[in-house]
Amino acid sequence: MTRPRPVLSVEDLSIRFRMRDGAYVQAVSGARFDLAAGECLALVGESGCGKSVLASALLGLLPGNAETAGSAFTGDLDLLAADERTLARTVRGRRVGLVPQSPAAHLTPVRTVRSQLEETVRELTGVRRGPGLRAAAEEAAAGRAAFPIGHLDRHPHELSGGLAQRAATALALVGDAPLLLADEPTTGLDRDLVERTVDELRRHIGAERALLLITHDLAAAERIADRVAVMYASRIVELADAADFFGNPGPRHPYARGLLDALPEREFTPIPGMPPELGALPAGCAFAARCDRATGICGTRPALADGVACHHPATVPLEAPRA
């Protein structure tokens, strides 16, 4: 079956930061993936692997010492090559809607949710004032993000974590952006709220919209993702259908297997060792020092081929979760 045209196409995306001493920190190395309308791709991995840096690059929000290479197309626009004027006027909110990691920090604390929604509606839709503006803001809140209208005149600090997340989601949806980017949207939420938050995000995927979910929460990814991209030490090391990744045959990269094995409902076995520093990445496989499959060939960097970047990918099905 032919997949729809990608909403986002990332090709050989690399990001590094130049430090004051002239050294470089390699945050993302040669990332490549496509994301089609109607699809959720979960980008997973431990904290510090480069996931959120990749998200910042798509929105043009990298700091001044960042250097990028490769491309990230949405339609005919390369997000990495776009200038700030283009990003501000045609990308943020219009082509890419951001659901942030910390909605409380994302929302302006001294203004009500209603005033922030109305400002966003004015900016992105052209509805300027009067009953039409009020109705559009209320529809964005209640109709799109299930945010109760009775809470619109509250300030962010008066909202629960779940309502603050819904308010941030409503803001992200106003411009009908074809790409919804959720960067660690469940951080700090209890499990019930995590499930409700990701279910709400999944509801907004459709014929003209895709979701890129950046998370370290594998349970959240399993719940809503169609595909999974696993990132380790700046590199995507596995790209797989979610059903295969979380079910049978399971992950093929040893690191990805280790992530699942560390879950309480599985073997609850942590991965030994620590990831390498991004400022001193090895020339070969970055996971080799922690891997019980490593051999001499792992001193050379494996390419992402057939969905896995590993010289010794797993072939035995992963043991199912315990009941």
CSV table of C-alpha atoms in Angstrom, one decimal:
chain,number,residue,atom,x,y,z
A,1,MET,CA,0.0,0.0,0.0
A,2,THR,CA,1.3,3.4,-1.0
A,3,ARG,CA,1.7,5.8,2.0
A,4,PRO,CA,0.3,9.3,1.6
A,5,ARG,CA,2.6,12.2,0.8
A,6,PRO,CA,4.6,13.1,3.9
A,7,VAL,CA,3.5,16.0,6.1
A,8,LEU,CA,7.2,16.1,7.3
A,9,SER,CA,10.2,14.7,5.5
A,10,VAL,CA,13.5,14.8,7.5
A,11,GLU,CA,16.7,13.9,5.6
A,12,ASP,CA,20.2,13.6,7.1
A,13,LEU,CA,19.4,16.2,9.8
A,14,SER,CA,22.4,17.0,11.9
A,15,ILE,CA,22.7,19.6,14.7
A,16,ARG,CA,25.8,20.6,16.6
A,17,PHE,CA,26.5,23.3,19.1
A,18,ARG,CA,29.8,25.2,19.1
A,19,MET,CA,31.0,25.8,22.6
A,20,ARG,CA,33.1,28.8,23.8
A,21,ASP,CA,36.3,26.8,23.8
A,22,GLY,CA,35.7,25.9,20.1
A,23,ALA,CA,34.7,22.3,20.7
A,24,TYR,CA,31.4,20.9,19.4
A,25,VAL,CA,28.6,19.0,21.0
A,26,GLN,CA,26.8,16.8,18.4
A,27,ALA,CA,23.1,16.8,19.5
A,28,VAL,CA,21.6,15.1,16.4
A,29,SER,CA,23.4,13.0,13.8
A,30,GLY,CA,22.0,12.2,10.4
A,31,ALA,CA,18.3,11.8,11.4
A,32,ARG,CA,16.0,10.7,8.6
A,33,PHE,CA,12.3,9.8,8.7
A,34,ASP,CA,9.0,10.7,7.0
A,35,LEU,CA,5.7,11.4,8.7
A,36,ALA,CA,2.4,11.1,6.8
A,37,ALA,CA,-1.0,12.6,7.4
A,38,GLY,CA,-3.1,10.4,9.7
A,39,GLU,CA,0.0,9.0,11.4
A,40,CYS,CA,1.6,9.3,14.8
A,41,LEU,CA,5.4,8.8,15.0
A,42,ALA,CA,6.8,8.5,18.5
A,43,LEU,CA,10.4,9.6,18.9
A,44,VAL,CA,11.6,7.9,22.0
A,45,GLY,CA,14.8,7.6,24.0
A,46,GLU,CA,16.5,8.5,27.3
A,47,SER,CA,16.7,12.2,28.4
A,48,GLY,CA,19.6,14.0,26.7
A,49,CYS,CA,19.7,11.9,23.5
A,50,GLY,CA,18.7,14.8,21.2
A,51,LYS,CA,14.9,14.4,20.8
A,52,SER,CA,13.9,17.9,22.0
A,53,VAL,CA,16.8,19.5,20.1
A,54,LEU,CA,15.4,18.0,16.9
A,55,ALA,CA,11.9,19.4,17.8
A,56,SER,CA,13.4,22.9,18.4
A,57,ALA,CA,15.1,22.7,15.0
A,58,LEU,CA,11.8,22.1,13.2
A,59,LEU,CA,10.4,25.3,14.8
A,60,GLY,CA,13.6,27.4,14.2
A,61,LEU,CA,14.1,27.8,18.0
A,62,LEU,CA,17.7,26.7,18.3
A,63,PRO,CA,20.2,29.0,20.0
A,64,GLY,CA,22.7,31.1,18.1
A,65,ASN,CA,25.6,28.7,18.6
A,66,ALA,CA,23.7,25.9,16.7
A,67,GLU,CA,24.8,24.7,13.3
A,68,THR,CA,22.5,22.5,11.2
A,69,ALA,CA,22.8,20.4,8.1
A,70,GLY,CA,20.4,18.3,6.1
A,71,SER,CA,16.7,19.2,5.4
A,72,ALA,CA,13.3,19.0,7.0
A,73,PHE,CA,10.6,19.7,4.5
A,74,THR,CA,6.9,20.3,5.2
A,75,GLY,CA,5.3,20.7,1.8
A,76,ASP,CA,7.7,22.6,-0.3
A,77,LEU,CA,9.3,24.5,2.6
A,78,ASP,CA,12.6,23.4,4.1
A,79,LEU,CA,12.2,24.4,7.8
A,80,LEU,CA,16.0,24.4,8.3
A,81,ALA,CA,16.6,26.9,5.5
A,82,ALA,CA,13.7,29.2,6.4
A,83,ASP,CA,14.5,32.7,7.8
A,84,GLU,CA,12.9,34.0,11.0
A,85,ARG,CA,10.3,36.1,9.2
A,86,THR,CA,9.0,33.0,7.3
A,87,LEU,CA,9.1,30.8,10.5
A,88,ALA,CA,7.1,33.4,12.4
A,89,ARG,CA,4.6,34.2,9.7
A,90,THR,CA,4.0,30.9,8.0
A,91,VAL,CA,5.4,28.0,10.1
A,92,ARG,CA,4.8,28.4,13.9
A,93,GLY,CA,1.1,27.8,14.5
A,94,ARG,CA,0.3,27.5,10.8
A,95,ARG,CA,2.4,24.6,9.5
A,96,VAL,CA,3.6,23.3,12.9
A,97,GLY,CA,1.5,23.5,16.1
A,98,LEU,CA,3.5,23.0,19.3
A,99,VAL,CA,2.1,21.2,22.4
A,100,PRO,CA,4.9,22.0,24.8
A,101,GLN,CA,6.6,20.1,27.6
A,102,SER,CA,5.5,22.5,30.3
A,103,PRO,CA,2.2,24.2,29.5
A,104,ALA,CA,2.3,26.2,32.7
A,105,ALA,CA,5.6,27.8,31.4
A,106,HIS,CA,4.2,28.1,27.9
A,107,LEU,CA,1.1,30.0,28.9
A,108,THR,CA,1.4,33.7,30.0
A,109,PRO,CA,0.8,33.6,33.8
A,110,VAL,CA,-0.8,37.1,34.1
A,111,ARG,CA,-3.4,36.6,31.4
A,112,THR,CA,-6.5,34.5,31.3
A,113,VAL,CA,-6.7,31.5,29.0
A,114,ARG,CA,-9.5,33.2,27.0
A,115,SER,CA,-7.3,36.3,26.3
A,116,GLN,CA,-4.5,34.1,25.1
A,117,LEU,CA,-6.8,32.1,22.9
A,118,GLU,CA,-8.3,35.2,21.4
A,119,GLU,CA,-4.9,36.7,20.6
A,120,THR,CA,-3.9,33.4,18.9
A,121,VAL,CA,-7.1,33.4,16.9
A,122,ARG,CA,-6.6,37.0,15.8
A,123,GLU,CA,-3.0,36.2,14.7
A,124,LEU,CA,-3.7,32.9,12.9
A,125,THR,CA,-7.2,33.2,11.5
A,126,GLY,CA,-7.9,36.9,10.8
A,127,VAL,CA,-11.0,37.1,13.1
A,128,ARG,CA,-10.3,40.4,14.8
A,129,ARG,CA,-13.0,41.3,17.3
A,130,GLY,CA,-16.5,41.0,18.6
A,131,PRO,CA,-18.7,37.9,19.0
A,132,GLY,CA,-16.9,36.1,16.2
A,133,LEU,CA,-13.6,36.3,18.0
A,134,ARG,CA,-15.2,35.1,21.3
A,135,ALA,CA,-17.0,32.3,19.6
A,136,ALA,CA,-13.8,31.2,17.7
A,137,ALA,CA,-11.8,31.1,21.0
A,138,GLU,CA,-14.5,29.1,22.7
A,139,GLU,CA,-14.7,26.7,19.8
A,140,ALA,CA,-10.9,26.2,19.9
A,141,ALA,CA,-11.1,25.4,23.6
A,142,ALA,CA,-14.3,23.3,23.9
A,143,GLY,CA,-14.7,22.0,20.4
A,144,ARG,CA,-11.1,21.1,19.7
A,145,ALA,CA,-9.4,20.4,23.0
A,146,ALA,CA,-12.3,19.5,25.4
A,147,PHE,CA,-11.4,22.5,27.6
A,148,PRO,CA,-14.4,23.6,29.7
A,149,ILE,CA,-15.6,27.0,28.7
A,150,GLY,CA,-16.3,27.8,32.4
A,151,HIS,CA,-12.5,27.8,33.0
A,152,LEU,CA,-11.6,30.1,30.1
A,153,ASP,CA,-11.5,33.2,32.4
A,154,ARG,CA,-9.0,31.6,34.8
A,155,HIS,CA,-5.3,32.2,34.8
A,156,PRO,CA,-2.9,29.4,34.2
A,157,HIS,CA,-1.9,29.0,37.9
A,158,GLU,CA,-5.6,28.3,38.6
A,159,LEU,CA,-5.7,25.3,36.4
A,160,SER,CA,-4.9,21.6,37.1
A,161,GLY,CA,-2.1,20.0,35.2
A,162,GLY,CA,-4.5,18.3,32.8
A,163,LEU,CA,-6.5,21.5,32.1
A,164,ALA,CA,-3.2,23.5,31.5
A,165,GLN,CA,-2.2,20.8,29.0
A,166,ARG,CA,-5.6,21.1,27.2
A,167,ALA,CA,-5.2,24.9,27.1
A,168,ALA,CA,-1.8,24.5,25.4
A,169,THR,CA,-3.3,22.0,23.0
A,170,ALA,CA,-6.1,24.3,22.1
A,171,LEU,CA,-3.5,27.0,21.3
A,172,ALA,CA,-1.6,24.6,19.1
A,173,LEU,CA,-4.7,23.6,17.1
A,174,VAL,CA,-6.0,27.1,16.3
A,175,GLY,CA,-4.1,27.5,13.0
A,176,ASP,CA,-5.1,24.0,11.7
A,177,ALA,CA,-1.4,23.1,11.3
A,178,PRO,CA,-0.9,19.9,9.4
A,179,LEU,CA,1.9,18.9,11.8
A,180,LEU,CA,1.2,18.7,15.5
A,181,LEU,CA,4.5,18.5,17.5
A,182,ALA,CA,4.1,17.3,21.1
A,183,ASP,CA,7.4,17.6,23.0
A,184,GLU,CA,7.2,15.5,26.2
A,185,PRO,CA,3.6,16.5,26.8
A,186,THR,CA,3.1,14.1,29.7
A,187,THR,CA,6.0,15.1,31.9
A,188,GLY,CA,4.9,15.3,35.5
A,189,LEU,CA,1.4,13.9,35.0
A,190,ASP,CA,0.1,10.8,36.8
A,191,ARG,CA,-0.7,7.7,34.7
A,192,ASP,CA,-4.4,8.4,34.3
A,193,LEU,CA,-3.7,11.9,33.1
A,194,VAL,CA,-1.0,10.7,30.8
A,195,GLU,CA,-3.4,8.3,29.1
A,196,ARG,CA,-6.1,11.0,28.8
A,197,THR,CA,-3.6,13.5,27.4
A,198,VAL,CA,-2.2,11.2,24.7
A,199,ASP,CA,-5.7,10.0,23.8
A,200,GLU,CA,-6.7,13.6,23.3
A,201,LEU,CA,-3.6,14.1,21.0
A,202,ARG,CA,-4.4,11.0,19.0
A,203,ARG,CA,-8.0,12.3,18.4
A,204,HIS,CA,-6.6,15.2,16.5
A,205,ILE,CA,-4.7,13.1,13.9
A,206,GLY,CA,-6.7,12.9,10.7
A,207,ALA,CA,-6.7,13.0,6.9
A,208,GLU,CA,-4.7,16.3,6.9
A,209,ARG,CA,-2.8,16.2,10.2
A,210,ALA,CA,0.1,14.1,11.6
A,211,LEU,CA,1.5,13.9,15.1
A,212,LEU,CA,5.2,13.8,16.1
A,213,LEU,CA,5.2,12.7,19.7
A,214,ILE,CA,8.5,13.2,21.5
A,215,THR,CA,8.6,11.2,24.7
A,216,HIS,CA,10.6,9.1,27.0
A,217,ASP,CA,7.3,7.4,28.2
A,218,LEU,CA,7.2,4.1,26.3
A,219,ALA,CA,3.7,3.3,27.6
A,220,ALA,CA,2.4,6.6,26.2
A,221,ALA,CA,4.0,5.8,22.9
A,222,GLU,CA,2.6,2.3,22.8
A,223,ARG,CA,-0.9,3.6,23.4
A,224,ILE,CA,-1.1,5.9,20.4
A,225,ALA,CA,1.8,5.6,18.0
A,226,ASP,CA,1.7,4.0,14.5
A,227,ARG,CA,5.5,4.0,14.2
A,228,VAL,CA,8.4,4.3,16.7
A,229,ALA,CA,11.8,6.0,16.1
A,230,VAL,CA,14.4,5.2,18.8
A,231,MET,CA,17.1,7.8,19.4
A,232,TYR,CA,20.3,7.1,21.2
A,233,ALA,CA,23.3,9.5,21.7
A,234,SER,CA,22.1,11.8,18.9
A,235,ARG,CA,21.3,9.0,16.4
A,236,ILE,CA,18.1,7.3,15.3
A,237,VAL,CA,19.0,3.6,15.8
A,238,GLU,CA,15.7,2.0,15.0
A,239,LEU,CA,12.5,2.9,13.0
A,240,ALA,CA,9.7,0.4,13.2
A,241,ASP,CA,5.9,-0.1,13.1
A,242,ALA,CA,4.6,0.2,16.7
A,243,ALA,CA,2.8,-3.1,16.6
A,244,ASP,CA,6.0,-4.9,15.7
A,245,PHE,CA,8.1,-2.9,18.2
A,246,PHE,CA,5.9,-3.4,21.2
A,247,GLY,CA,4.6,-6.8,20.2
A,248,ASN,CA,6.2,-9.5,18.1
A,249,PRO,CA,9.0,-9.7,17.0
A,250,GLY,CA,9.9,-6.7,19.2
A,251,PRO,CA,12.8,-4.2,18.8
A,252,ARG,CA,15.8,-5.3,16.8
A,253,HIS,CA,18.4,-2.9,18.2
A,254,PRO,CA,19.9,-4.0,21.5
A,255,TYR,CA,19.4,-0.5,23.0
A,256,ALA,CA,15.7,-0.5,22.1
A,257,ARG,CA,15.3,-4.0,23.6
A,258,GLY,CA,17.0,-2.7,26.7
A,259,LEU,CA,14.5,0.2,27.0
A,260,LEU,CA,11.6,-2.3,26.9
A,261,ASP,CA,13.3,-4.7,29.3
A,262,ALA,CA,13.7,-1.9,31.8
A,263,LEU,CA,9.9,-1.4,32.1
A,264,PRO,CA,8.3,-2.7,35.4
A,265,GLU,CA,5.8,-4.8,33.5
A,266,ARG,CA,8.6,-6.6,31.6
A,267,GLU,CA,12.0,-7.7,33.1
A,268,PHE,CA,12.6,-4.5,35.0
A,269,THR,CA,16.3,-4.8,34.2
A,270,PRO,CA,18.2,-1.5,33.7
A,271,ILE,CA,20.6,-1.0,30.9
A,272,PRO,CA,24.1,-1.2,32.3
A,273,GLY,CA,26.5,1.7,31.9
A,274,MET,CA,25.9,5.3,30.8
A,275,PRO,CA,25.4,6.9,27.4
A,276,PRO,CA,28.5,8.6,25.9
A,277,GLU,CA,28.9,12.4,26.2
A,278,LEU,CA,27.5,14.2,23.1
A,279,GLY,CA,30.8,16.1,22.9
A,280,ALA,CA,32.8,12.9,22.6
A,281,LEU,CA,30.8,10.5,20.5
A,282,PRO,CA,32.7,7.4,19.3
A,283,ALA,CA,33.3,7.0,15.6
A,284,GLY,CA,31.5,3.6,15.6
A,285,CYS,CA,28.3,2.4,17.3
A,286,ALA,CA,27.6,4.7,20.2
A,287,PHE,CA,26.0,1.8,22.2
A,288,ALA,CA,28.9,-0.6,21.8
A,289,ALA,CA,30.4,0.0,25.2
A,290,ARG,CA,27.1,-1.0,26.9
A,291,CYS,CA,26.2,-3.9,24.5
A,292,ASP,CA,26.7,-7.6,25.1
A,293,ARG,CA,26.6,-8.2,21.4
A,294,ALA,CA,29.5,-5.9,20.5
A,295,THR,CA,32.4,-7.2,18.4
A,296,GLY,CA,35.2,-5.5,16.5
A,297,ILE,CA,33.0,-4.4,13.6
A,298,CYS,CA,31.1,-2.2,16.0
A,299,GLY,CA,34.1,0.2,15.9
A,300,THR,CA,32.6,1.3,12.6
A,301,ARG,CA,29.3,3.2,12.6
A,302,PRO,CA,26.4,1.2,11.3
A,303,ALA,CA,24.0,2.7,8.8
A,304,LEU,CA,20.2,2.7,9.4
A,305,ALA,CA,19.3,-0.1,7.0
A,306,ASP,CA,16.0,-2.0,7.0
A,307,GLY,CA,14.9,0.0,9.9
A,308,VAL,CA,17.8,-0.7,12.3
A,309,ALA,CA,21.3,0.8,12.8
A,310,CYS,CA,23.2,-2.2,14.2
A,311,HIS,CA,25.8,-4.7,13.0
A,312,HIS,CA,24.2,-7.4,15.2
A,313,PRO,CA,20.4,-6.8,15.2
A,314,ALA,CA,18.2,-9.1,17.3
A,315,THR,CA,16.3,-11.8,15.5
A,316,VAL,CA,14.6,-13.7,18.4
A,317,PRO,CA,11.1,-12.4,19.4
A,318,LEU,CA,11.1,-10.4,22.6
A,319,GLU,CA,9.5,-12.0,25.6
A,320,ALA,CA,5.9,-10.9,26.2
A,321,PRO,CA,5.1,-8.7,29.2
A,322,ARG,CA,4.2,-10.5,32.4
A,323,ALA,CA,0.5,-10.8,33.1
